[in-house]
Each structure stands twice: as structure tokens, then as C-alpha cells.
Amino acid sequence: MTRKVDVIVVGAGASGALIASELAQAGKKVVCIDKGAAYTDEDFKLKFDEIRYYARGAIIPNMTDDPMTWRNDEGGDAAILPWVDGPLGTVNPLHLPPSLGTGGGSIHWGGATWRFRESEFRMRSTIAERVGEGVLPENHTLVDWPISYQDLEPYYDKAEWELGISGKGNNIAGHEAESRNPWEAPRTRDYPMPPLRQGPADQQFADACDRLGMHPFRTAAAIASEKFKDRDGCTYCGFCHGYACHTNAKTSTHVASLPYGLASGNLEVLDYCRVYRVNRSANGRSVIGVSYYDQEGRSTDIEADQVVLACYALENARLLLASGINRNGQVGKHFMTHAFGFFMGLTKETSNPFMGPLVASTAIEDFSGELVHDHDPNVAWGAPIISWPGDYQPLEIAQAMPANAPRWGSGFREWMRDNYTHIWAMYSQTANIPRTDTYVDLDPVRKDRHGEPVLRMTHGWSDTDQRGVEFLLTQKRRIAQEMGLTTWWEETTNPDYHISTHEVGTHRMGEDPATSVVDMYGRSHECENLYVVGGGQFPSYHGYNPTETIWALNYMTVDQMLGRPLMTSADIGRTGVPIHV
């Protein structure tokens, strides 16, 4: 007899672990299935291993077990992701799908947390009003969101106070005069913890921006700057992005969410189990469960009243396509990702880049979103410029050296000796404008080791995308000159990578079932008891890391699934709202 539970959650990462835990705490019997390990604190006590985690990507999907193909355009042949299929395995965690196992991408992420600004939710309308749609590619598929910032603000707050975000808010109700960022979306209250400590070069960045008339402010981080719940504060160890946190200061859902669901007795996690199909009812209007390969490779079915796909934007799309859930042809369309516009240089004074997390940083929003139109109306959309003051290990710098630096022998040794302790960088995140020729689908040829079709990505950087990257590089050069950097080197506006662990848009949300995959709650238009959640819901994309917005959407989804009234700003901090400090 096939086992049945209330809810199946596929994926135990940033979204899945949170939703599974919240539903279990509310009394639902939940099974959460992940193809990776169920991690414990002991797994990461000795995490200071650059070869294991950075070079060989021990916790990241590899192209042998989890192949994915890419082509630049529809006329090209797709190959296994060429920028990660090297002799050392997966190489760089910034250019890959998220980590496997409980916590998912929130294990290896840097912890940058951003609320989207109000205009980000109506990006297409804002562009049309300010500079006209002629600035967009002819084949763009950009649309506004079906929700507003005001709808998500209470859920942003809940994510910050439930999961533990450190920072210094701007535009706080009643404290507007204290704002360092005049363009931040309004917020009801501050973060639960103060910001992380700055690195020395970050202060130089902030001072230079001040002198240039820009508006530097401290960025928020999903890293505890002091003790939060039962998690210790950051030790500034310098092994953060690409690594798990040995003190649990970083907000990974395997420590910030799952333990509460497991303690309820209503949550079971099935690790090393790979879901390969969502099973539908006879009439196709609902789903009845999933089929997965268990730890021994046996095909197993499990049923539920509700199914939540919370794998990742890319894997969610692959599962929907492999399960034949794509009646309107919208699954996999509108693919969006980030070009980082990396800008690295050498400071005159020691920068100590081996210390602290990358998100102990400062940023400017002077060129974000629609604000860029005041400087260049030919740029479709802007992004913050963000300092990267620390969290650089030697192997990472060895791969990020300037083109003219020696790569071996005494020259390499001397370059690292003289320059490693002066490294500093800044970056921005320019999202591609979704187009009809940016999408993912099932590769017609290649299959994985289970015989299942793998995902094929079709994506190239358009002239519009590159124009935005170049504009921000121009501003970075101004800042570098003001800082007095001795030398610097830049990433191209047409980078070789086309995946960034920030992928979104592949199961777009909207009110019209003909042009979107899910509604505002992540509920499938095609199958009434199926939810498909995460960054794939985004109708448009911006210069911000997606995770806090994903968490806000997750909390809203949970309220809808449980039949609870949606939160409003009046609920923020109110007695009865589950906020723990």
C-alpha cells in the first residue's frame, strides 16, 4: 500500500526546509525529500578546506550526477556546462546550482539579504513611464508582479526577525532623518541585530563614495552579528561564501528552520532520495504525490494531499517538464540570472581579505533600478554597487588574478606574497531582461544516470544586458580612482558563465493562467494542490540577491496553505505573531 501524508515538500533547501518546518509546526504531517545529505553540526566543524569545498565543490551538484547543458542561442549545440566541467569538478560555487542536502544553497551562500524596492515590483511600467519601452529588447517578456512591496513588507519583516538578519535599516518609520540610503523601501522597524563589523578596505570604499556625493550604507546579512536564539555570532573566520558555517552564525535553513519542524514530531526528512516525477490524478486537475529513487536506487511512490516543489528555479522547471505539467507552454520560459560585473583591485594599505565575511560590507543605491535613468536613459535598469571586503581564500585569488599576473613559479609566488593582503573588490548584479530566447527546457539528447532527461539552458547576454554592466563598471572606475587603488582589473560585460546560483523566472507567477505558471502564492494554475515556489516565481529581476524575497514569498505561501489570513503591516511585532529573539 502506498504511503500517504498531508504534504510532500521536494527539496530541503532555502525554501523547502522553511515551508516544511512551518507546516509541521502547524500540525501537518510532512515528508521533505532531498537528493543530498541530512547535515548535522558535526559535518561542518572542520570546514576550513579550500580543496574540498572551493576547488572540488564537495557539497555542490557535479556534472556527472546532475548534468546540465547550455547553449548561447537556439541555433547552437548544447554542451555540459563548460565553465564548471573541469578536472577539479565543480570549481566555483558562484557559478553553479545550489548545494545539495538540507539547507541547500543557504549552506554555501554568502548571506546577502535585500528587500526589493517598490519600483522593482512594477519594473516594466516604471521603464515605460520614465524612458519608454524602446530601451528594452524587441523580444522581451518583461511583466510587472501581481503583488506589491506593501504586500510583502510584513513577510520581509518576519523573515528578518524569525531567521536572524543583521543590519542597519534605512527609512524606518519615524526615523527617516537617520537614513543613509534615501531610496530604501519604507520599513516598520529595524533589523533584530546590528550590522557586522567592517573590513578596513570597506571603510575606504564608504569614504570614497561619500566624497563623490554618493550615499553609502551598511548592507544587511543573514549572519548573526551577536548571539541569536541558540546560534552564536560571527567569528569573522574568513571562510563563508562557498562554505558552511562552523558556528551556525550564518542563516542556513538546516539550522534556522528544520530543527523546529523536526521537534514538532510532524516532519520527516528523506535524504539521498531523488524525486523524478510528480504524479497526477486521473483527470489531471490535481496531483496525488511523487515518485522518487530511494537511497538504494529503487523507485518508490508516496502520496499526499498537497505537493510543494521547492528544489530551485531550474530543478523545479525540470521536474514540471519531466512530469508533463506544462499545458500553457510557460514552464521554463523567462529565465533570468545575474552578471556580477566583478571589479578587483589592490589597495595601498593592507586590506586583510582573509578575514570576515563578504557581506560585512557597504553599498550604494545611487544607480539602482529606475534611478539609473537620471544618469543614462539608455540603460534599462540599474543595480547597487557593493563592496566585497573579505572572505577571500588563497585558491580563490589564484583563480581571480589579473591577466598579466604570472601563473606559476617564483613570479606567481612573489605576486601572491606582495598582493594577496591588498586585495579588495566591488561588484554589482545586473539581471538580464527576460526574452523569448532565454529559457530552459529538457535536453532532447542527454540524460542523467537514471535515464531521466537533463535540463538545457538557452541564454546569452544581450546588448541591453551588457549596456547595464558597462554603465556600472564606469561608476566603479570612478570609485576606484577616488579610493586610490594602485591597479585594478575588470570582468567583461559578456561573462562566460550563464548561471550564478541566483536563477529565477522559470515558473513565473501571475494572475492569468494563460501566461503564467503559478499564482501569487506559488499555487499551480494547472494542478490545484501543487505549489511551485522559490525564485522561479519572479516575473522580473533586479540587482539584489533573491533569497530574502524568496523567504518572504515562502511565509506568504504557508499562510495561504494553512488557510490563515495574510499578514499586514499592523501585524509586525504584534503579540501572537511567531517572532522569536
JSON list of N, CA and C in Angstrom, two decimals, residues 50-68 80-100 108 242 399 497 499 501:
[
{"chain": "A", "resi": 50, "resn": "GLU", "atom": "N", "xyz": [39.93, 24.47, 1.52]},
{"chain": "A", "resi": 50, "resn": "GLU", "atom": "CA", "xyz": [39.71, 25.08, 0.21]},
{"chain": "A", "resi": 50, "resn": "GLU", "atom": "C", "xyz": [39.64, 24.04, -0.91]},
{"chain": "A", "resi": 51, "resn": "ILE", "atom": "N", "xyz": [40.44, 23.01, -0.82]},
{"chain": "A", "resi": 51, "resn": "ILE", "atom": "CA", "xyz": [40.43, 21.99, -1.87]},
{"chain": "A", "resi": 51, "resn": "ILE", "atom": "C", "xyz": [39.07, 21.30, -1.89]},
{"chain": "A", "resi": 52, "resn": "ARG", "atom": "N", "xyz": [38.59, 20.89, -0.73]},
{"chain": "A", "resi": 52, "resn": "ARG", "atom": "CA", "xyz": [37.33, 20.14, -0.67]},
{"chain": "A", "resi": 52, "resn": "ARG", "atom": "C", "xyz": [36.13, 20.99, -1.11]},
{"chain": "A", "resi": 53, "resn": "TYR", "atom": "N", "xyz": [36.01, 22.20, -0.56]},
{"chain": "A", "resi": 53, "resn": "TYR", "atom": "CA", "xyz": [34.79, 22.97, -0.77]},
{"chain": "A", "resi": 53, "resn": "TYR", "atom": "C", "xyz": [34.87, 23.94, -1.94]},
{"chain": "A", "resi": 54, "resn": "TYR", "atom": "N", "xyz": [36.00, 24.62, -2.10]},
{"chain": "A", "resi": 54, "resn": "TYR", "atom": "CA", "xyz": [36.09, 25.58, -3.20]},
{"chain": "A", "resi": 54, "resn": "TYR", "atom": "C", "xyz": [36.48, 24.91, -4.51]},
{"chain": "A", "resi": 55, "resn": "ALA", "atom": "N", "xyz": [37.60, 24.20, -4.51]},
{"chain": "A", "resi": 55, "resn": "ALA", "atom": "CA", "xyz": [38.11, 23.64, -5.76]},
{"chain": "A", "resi": 55, "resn": "ALA", "atom": "C", "xyz": [37.29, 22.46, -6.25]},
{"chain": "A", "resi": 56, "resn": "ARG", "atom": "N", "xyz": [36.87, 21.59, -5.32]},
{"chain": "A", "resi": 56, "resn": "ARG", "atom": "CA", "xyz": [36.18, 20.36, -5.74]},
{"chain": "A", "resi": 56, "resn": "ARG", "atom": "C", "xyz": [34.69, 20.40, -5.48]},
{"chain": "A", "resi": 57, "resn": "GLY", "atom": "N", "xyz": [34.20, 21.45, -4.87]},
{"chain": "A", "resi": 57, "resn": "GLY", "atom": "CA", "xyz": [32.75, 21.61, -4.72]},
{"chain": "A", "resi": 57, "resn": "GLY", "atom": "C", "xyz": [32.08, 20.43, -4.07]},
{"chain": "A", "resi": 58, "resn": "ALA", "atom": "N", "xyz": [32.53, 20.03, -2.87]},
{"chain": "A", "resi": 58, "resn": "ALA", "atom": "CA", "xyz": [32.06, 18.80, -2.25]},
{"chain": "A", "resi": 58, "resn": "ALA", "atom": "C", "xyz": [30.56, 18.78, -1.97]},
{"chain": "A", "resi": 59, "resn": "ILE", "atom": "N", "xyz": [29.95, 19.94, -1.76]},
{"chain": "A", "resi": 59, "resn": "ILE", "atom": "CA", "xyz": [28.53, 19.95, -1.41]},
{"chain": "A", "resi": 59, "resn": "ILE", "atom": "C", "xyz": [27.67, 20.51, -2.55]},
{"chain": "A", "resi": 60, "resn": "ILE", "atom": "N", "xyz": [28.26, 20.64, -3.72]},
{"chain": "A", "resi": 60, "resn": "ILE", "atom": "CA", "xyz": [27.58, 21.25, -4.86]},
{"chain": "A", "resi": 60, "resn": "ILE", "atom": "C", "xyz": [27.33, 20.18, -5.92]},
{"chain": "A", "resi": 61, "resn": "PRO", "atom": "N", "xyz": [26.18, 20.23, -6.63]},
{"chain": "A", "resi": 61, "resn": "PRO", "atom": "CA", "xyz": [25.94, 19.24, -7.69]},
{"chain": "A", "resi": 61, "resn": "PRO", "atom": "C", "xyz": [27.06, 19.25, -8.72]},
{"chain": "A", "resi": 62, "resn": "ASN", "atom": "N", "xyz": [27.48, 18.05, -9.13]},
{"chain": "A", "resi": 62, "resn": "ASN", "atom": "CA", "xyz": [28.51, 17.97, -10.17]},
{"chain": "A", "resi": 62, "resn": "ASN", "atom": "C", "xyz": [27.88, 17.53, -11.48]},
{"chain": "A", "resi": 63, "resn": "MET", "atom": "N", "xyz": [28.62, 17.71, -12.52]},
{"chain": "A", "resi": 63, "resn": "MET", "atom": "CA", "xyz": [28.08, 17.46, -13.85]},
{"chain": "A", "resi": 63, "resn": "MET", "atom": "C", "xyz": [28.07, 15.98, -14.24]},
{"chain": "A", "resi": 64, "resn": "THR", "atom": "N", "xyz": [28.54, 15.12, -13.33]},
{"chain": "A", "resi": 64, "resn": "THR", "atom": "CA", "xyz": [28.43, 13.68, -13.58]},
{"chain": "A", "resi": 64, "resn": "THR", "atom": "C", "xyz": [27.08, 13.17, -13.08]},
{"chain": "A", "resi": 65, "resn": "ASP", "atom": "N", "xyz": [26.75, 13.50, -11.83]},
{"chain": "A", "resi": 65, "resn": "ASP", "atom": "CA", "xyz": [25.48, 13.04, -11.26]},
{"chain": "A", "resi": 65, "resn": "ASP", "atom": "C", "xyz": [24.31, 13.93, -11.63]},
{"chain": "A", "resi": 66, "resn": "ASP", "atom": "N", "xyz": [24.56, 15.23, -11.77]},
{"chain": "A", "resi": 66, "resn": "ASP", "atom": "CA", "xyz": [23.50, 16.20, -12.04]},
{"chain": "A", "resi": 66, "resn": "ASP", "atom": "C", "xyz": [23.85, 17.05, -13.26]},
{"chain": "A", "resi": 67, "resn": "PRO", "atom": "N", "xyz": [23.94, 16.44, -14.42]},
{"chain": "A", "resi": 67, "resn": "PRO", "atom": "CA", "xyz": [24.36, 17.20, -15.60]},
{"chain": "A", "resi": 67, "resn": "PRO", "atom": "C", "xyz": [23.34, 18.25, -16.01]},
{"chain": "A", "resi": 68, "resn": "MET", "atom": "N", "xyz": [23.84, 19.32, -16.55]},
{"chain": "A", "resi": 68, "resn": "MET", "atom": "CA", "xyz": [23.01, 20.38, -17.11]},
{"chain": "A", "resi": 68, "resn": "MET", "atom": "C", "xyz": [23.74, 20.90, -18.34]},
{"chain": "A", "resi": 80, "resn": "ILE", "atom": "N", "xyz": [27.60, 20.18, -21.90]},
{"chain": "A", "resi": 80, "resn": "ILE", "atom": "CA", "xyz": [27.64, 20.21, -20.44]},
{"chain": "A", "resi": 80, "resn": "ILE", "atom": "C", "xyz": [28.26, 21.53, -20.01]},
{"chain": "A", "resi": 81, "resn": "LEU", "atom": "N", "xyz": [27.68, 22.17, -19.01]},
{"chain": "A", "resi": 81, "resn": "LEU", "atom": "CA", "xyz": [28.13, 23.50, -18.59]},
{"chain": "A", "resi": 81, "resn": "LEU", "atom": "C", "xyz": [29.65, 23.61, -18.69]},
{"chain": "A", "resi": 82, "resn": "PRO", "atom": "N", "xyz": [30.16, 24.28, -19.70]},
{"chain": "A", "resi": 82, "resn": "PRO", "atom": "CA", "xyz": [31.60, 24.23, -19.97]},
{"chain": "A", "resi": 82, "resn": "PRO", "atom": "C", "xyz": [32.44, 24.94, -18.92]},
{"chain": "A", "resi": 83, "resn": "TRP", "atom": "N", "xyz": [31.86, 25.89, -18.18]},
{"chain": "A", "resi": 83, "resn": "TRP", "atom": "CA", "xyz": [32.67, 26.63, -17.23]},
{"chain": "A", "resi": 83, "resn": "TRP", "atom": "C", "xyz": [32.76, 25.94, -15.87]},
{"chain": "A", "resi": 84, "resn": "VAL", "atom": "N", "xyz": [32.10, 24.79, -15.71]},
{"chain": "A", "resi": 84, "resn": "VAL", "atom": "CA", "xyz": [32.20, 24.05, -14.45]},
{"chain": "A", "resi": 84, "resn": "VAL", "atom": "C", "xyz": [32.63, 22.61, -14.63]},
{"chain": "A", "resi": 85, "resn": "ASP", "atom": "N", "xyz": [32.76, 22.17, -15.86]},
{"chain": "A", "resi": 85, "resn": "ASP", "atom": "CA", "xyz": [33.08, 20.77, -16.12]},
{"chain": "A", "resi": 85, "resn": "ASP", "atom": "C", "xyz": [34.58, 20.60, -16.30]},
{"chain": "A", "resi": 86, "resn": "GLY", "atom": "N", "xyz": [35.35, 20.92, -15.26]},
{"chain": "A", "resi": 86, "resn": "GLY", "atom": "CA", "xyz": [36.80, 20.87, -15.35]},
{"chain": "A", "resi": 86, "resn": "GLY", "atom": "C", "xyz": [37.38, 19.72, -14.56]},
{"chain": "A", "resi": 87, "resn": "PRO", "atom": "N", "xyz": [38.71, 19.58, -14.56]},
{"chain": "A", "resi": 87, "resn": "PRO", "atom": "CA", "xyz": [39.36, 18.45, -13.90]},
{"chain": "A", "resi": 87, "resn": "PRO", "atom": "C", "xyz": [39.18, 18.44, -12.38]},
{"chain": "A", "resi": 88, "resn": "LEU", "atom": "N", "xyz": [38.90, 19.61, -11.78]},
{"chain": "A", "resi": 88, "resn": "LEU", "atom": "CA", "xyz": [38.68, 19.66, -10.34]},
{"chain": "A", "resi": 88, "resn": "LEU", "atom": "C", "xyz": [37.21, 19.62, -9.98]},
{"chain": "A", "resi": 89, "resn": "GLY", "atom": "N", "xyz": [36.36, 19.28, -10.93]},
{"chain": "A", "resi": 89, "resn": "GLY", "atom": "CA", "xyz": [34.94, 19.14, -10.61]},
{"chain": "A", "resi": 89, "resn": "GLY", "atom": "C", "xyz": [34.18, 20.43, -10.83]},
{"chain": "A", "resi": 90, "resn": "THR", "atom": "N", "xyz": [33.48, 20.87, -9.79]},
{"chain": "A", "resi": 90, "resn": "THR", "atom": "CA", "xyz": [32.56, 21.98, -9.97]},
{"chain": "A", "resi": 90, "resn": "THR", "atom": "C", "xyz": [33.19, 23.35, -9.79]},
{"chain": "A", "resi": 91, "resn": "VAL", "atom": "N", "xyz": [34.37, 23.44, -9.25]},
{"chain": "A", "resi": 91, "resn": "VAL", "atom": "CA", "xyz": [35.20, 24.64, -9.18]},
{"chain": "A", "resi": 91, "resn": "VAL", "atom": "C", "xyz": [34.56, 25.78, -8.38]},
{"chain": "A", "resi": 92, "resn": "ASN", "atom": "N", "xyz": [33.77, 26.67, -8.98]},
{"chain": "A", "resi": 92, "resn": "ASN", "atom": "CA", "xyz": [33.41, 27.90, -8.29]},
{"chain": "A", "resi": 92, "resn": "ASN", "atom": "C", "xyz": [31.94, 27.92, -7.88]},
{"chain": "A", "resi": 93, "resn": "PRO", "atom": "N", "xyz": [31.65, 28.01, -6.60]},
{"chain": "A", "resi": 93, "resn": "PRO", "atom": "CA", "xyz": [30.25, 27.96, -6.15]},
{"chain": "A", "resi": 93, "resn": "PRO", "atom": "C", "xyz": [29.41, 29.15, -6.58]},
{"chain": "A", "resi": 94, "resn": "LEU", "atom": "N", "xyz": [30.02, 30.22, -7.06]},
{"chain": "A", "resi": 94, "resn": "LEU", "atom": "CA", "xyz": [29.22, 31.35, -7.53]},
{"chain": "A", "resi": 94, "resn": "LEU", "atom": "C", "xyz": [28.57, 31.08, -8.88]},
{"chain": "A", "resi": 95, "resn": "HIS", "atom": "N", "xyz": [29.04, 30.10, -9.62]},
{"chain": "A", "resi": 95, "resn": "HIS", "atom": "CA", "xyz": [28.58, 29.90, -10.98]},
{"chain": "A", "resi": 95, "resn": "HIS", "atom": "C", "xyz": [27.92, 28.53, -11.14]},
{"chain": "A", "resi": 96, "resn": "LEU", "atom": "N", "xyz": [27.22, 28.08, -10.13]},
{"chain": "A", "resi": 96, "resn": "LEU", "atom": "CA", "xyz": [26.68, 26.73, -10.13]},
{"chain": "A", "resi": 96, "resn": "LEU", "atom": "C", "xyz": [25.29, 26.67, -9.53]},
{"chain": "A", "resi": 97, "resn": "PRO", "atom": "N", "xyz": [24.59, 25.55, -9.71]},
{"chain": "A", "resi": 97, "resn": "PRO", "atom": "CA", "xyz": [23.36, 25.34, -8.93]},
{"chain": "A", "resi": 97, "resn": "PRO", "atom": "C", "xyz": [23.69, 25.27, -7.44]},
{"chain": "A", "resi": 98, "resn": "PRO", "atom": "N", "xyz": [22.70, 25.46, -6.58]},
{"chain": "A", "resi": 98, "resn": "PRO", "atom": "CA", "xyz": [22.96, 25.48, -5.13]},
{"chain": "A", "resi": 98, "resn": "PRO", "atom": "C", "xyz": [23.40, 24.13, -4.60]},
{"chain": "A", "resi": 99, "resn": "SER", "atom": "N", "xyz": [23.86, 24.15, -3.35]},
{"chain": "A", "resi": 99, "resn": "SER", "atom": "CA", "xyz": [24.34, 22.94, -2.70]},
{"chain": "A", "resi": 99, "resn": "SER", "atom": "C", "xyz": [23.24, 21.90, -2.54]},
{"chain": "A", "resi": 100, "resn": "LEU", "atom": "N", "xyz": [23.67, 20.66, -2.43]},
{"chain": "A", "resi": 100, "resn": "LEU", "atom": "CA", "xyz": [22.75, 19.56, -2.17]},
{"chain": "A", "resi": 100, "resn": "LEU", "atom": "C", "xyz": [22.54, 19.40, -0.67]},
{"chain": "A", "resi": 108, "resn": "HIS", "atom": "N", "xyz": [26.02, 27.26, 1.45]},
{"chain": "A", "resi": 108, "resn": "HIS", "atom": "CA", "xyz": [27.24, 27.84, 0.89]},
{"chain": "A", "resi": 108, "resn": "HIS", "atom": "C", "xyz": [27.12, 29.32, 0.54]},
{"chain": "A", "resi": 242, "resn": "GLY", "atom": "N", "xyz": [30.70, 29.78, -0.13]},
{"chain": "A", "resi": 242, "resn": "GLY", "atom": "CA", "xyz": [31.23, 28.51, -0.60]},
{"chain": "A", "resi": 242, "resn": "GLY", "atom": "C", "xyz": [31.44, 27.50, 0.50]},
{"chain": "A", "resi": 399, "resn": "GLN", "atom": "N", "xyz": [42.69, 32.08, -8.79]},
{"chain": "A", "resi": 399, "resn": "GLN", "atom": "CA", "xyz": [41.86, 32.00, -9.99]},
{"chain": "A", "resi": 399, "resn": "GLN", "atom": "C", "xyz": [41.33, 33.35, -10.43]},
{"chain": "A", "resi": 497, "resn": "TYR", "atom": "N", "xyz": [30.11, 32.74, -17.87]},
{"chain": "A", "resi": 497, "resn": "TYR", "atom": "CA", "xyz": [29.12, 31.97, -17.12]},
{"chain": "A", "resi": 497, "resn": "TYR", "atom": "C", "xyz": [27.71, 32.46, -17.45]},
{"chain": "A", "resi": 499, "resn": "ILE", "atom": "N", "xyz": [25.06, 31.12, -15.29]},
{"chain": "A", "resi": 499, "resn": "ILE", "atom": "CA", "xyz": [24.34, 30.67, -14.12]},
{"chain": "A", "resi": 499, "resn": "ILE", "atom": "C", "xyz": [25.11, 31.22, -12.92]},
{"chain": "A", "resi": 501, "resn": "THR", "atom": "N", "xyz": [23.85, 30.87, -9.28]},
{"chain": "A", "resi": 501, "resn": "THR", "atom": "CA", "xyz": [23.09, 30.47, -8.08]},
{"chain": "A", "resi": 501, "resn": "THR", "atom": "C", "xyz": [22.00, 31.49, -7.75]}
]
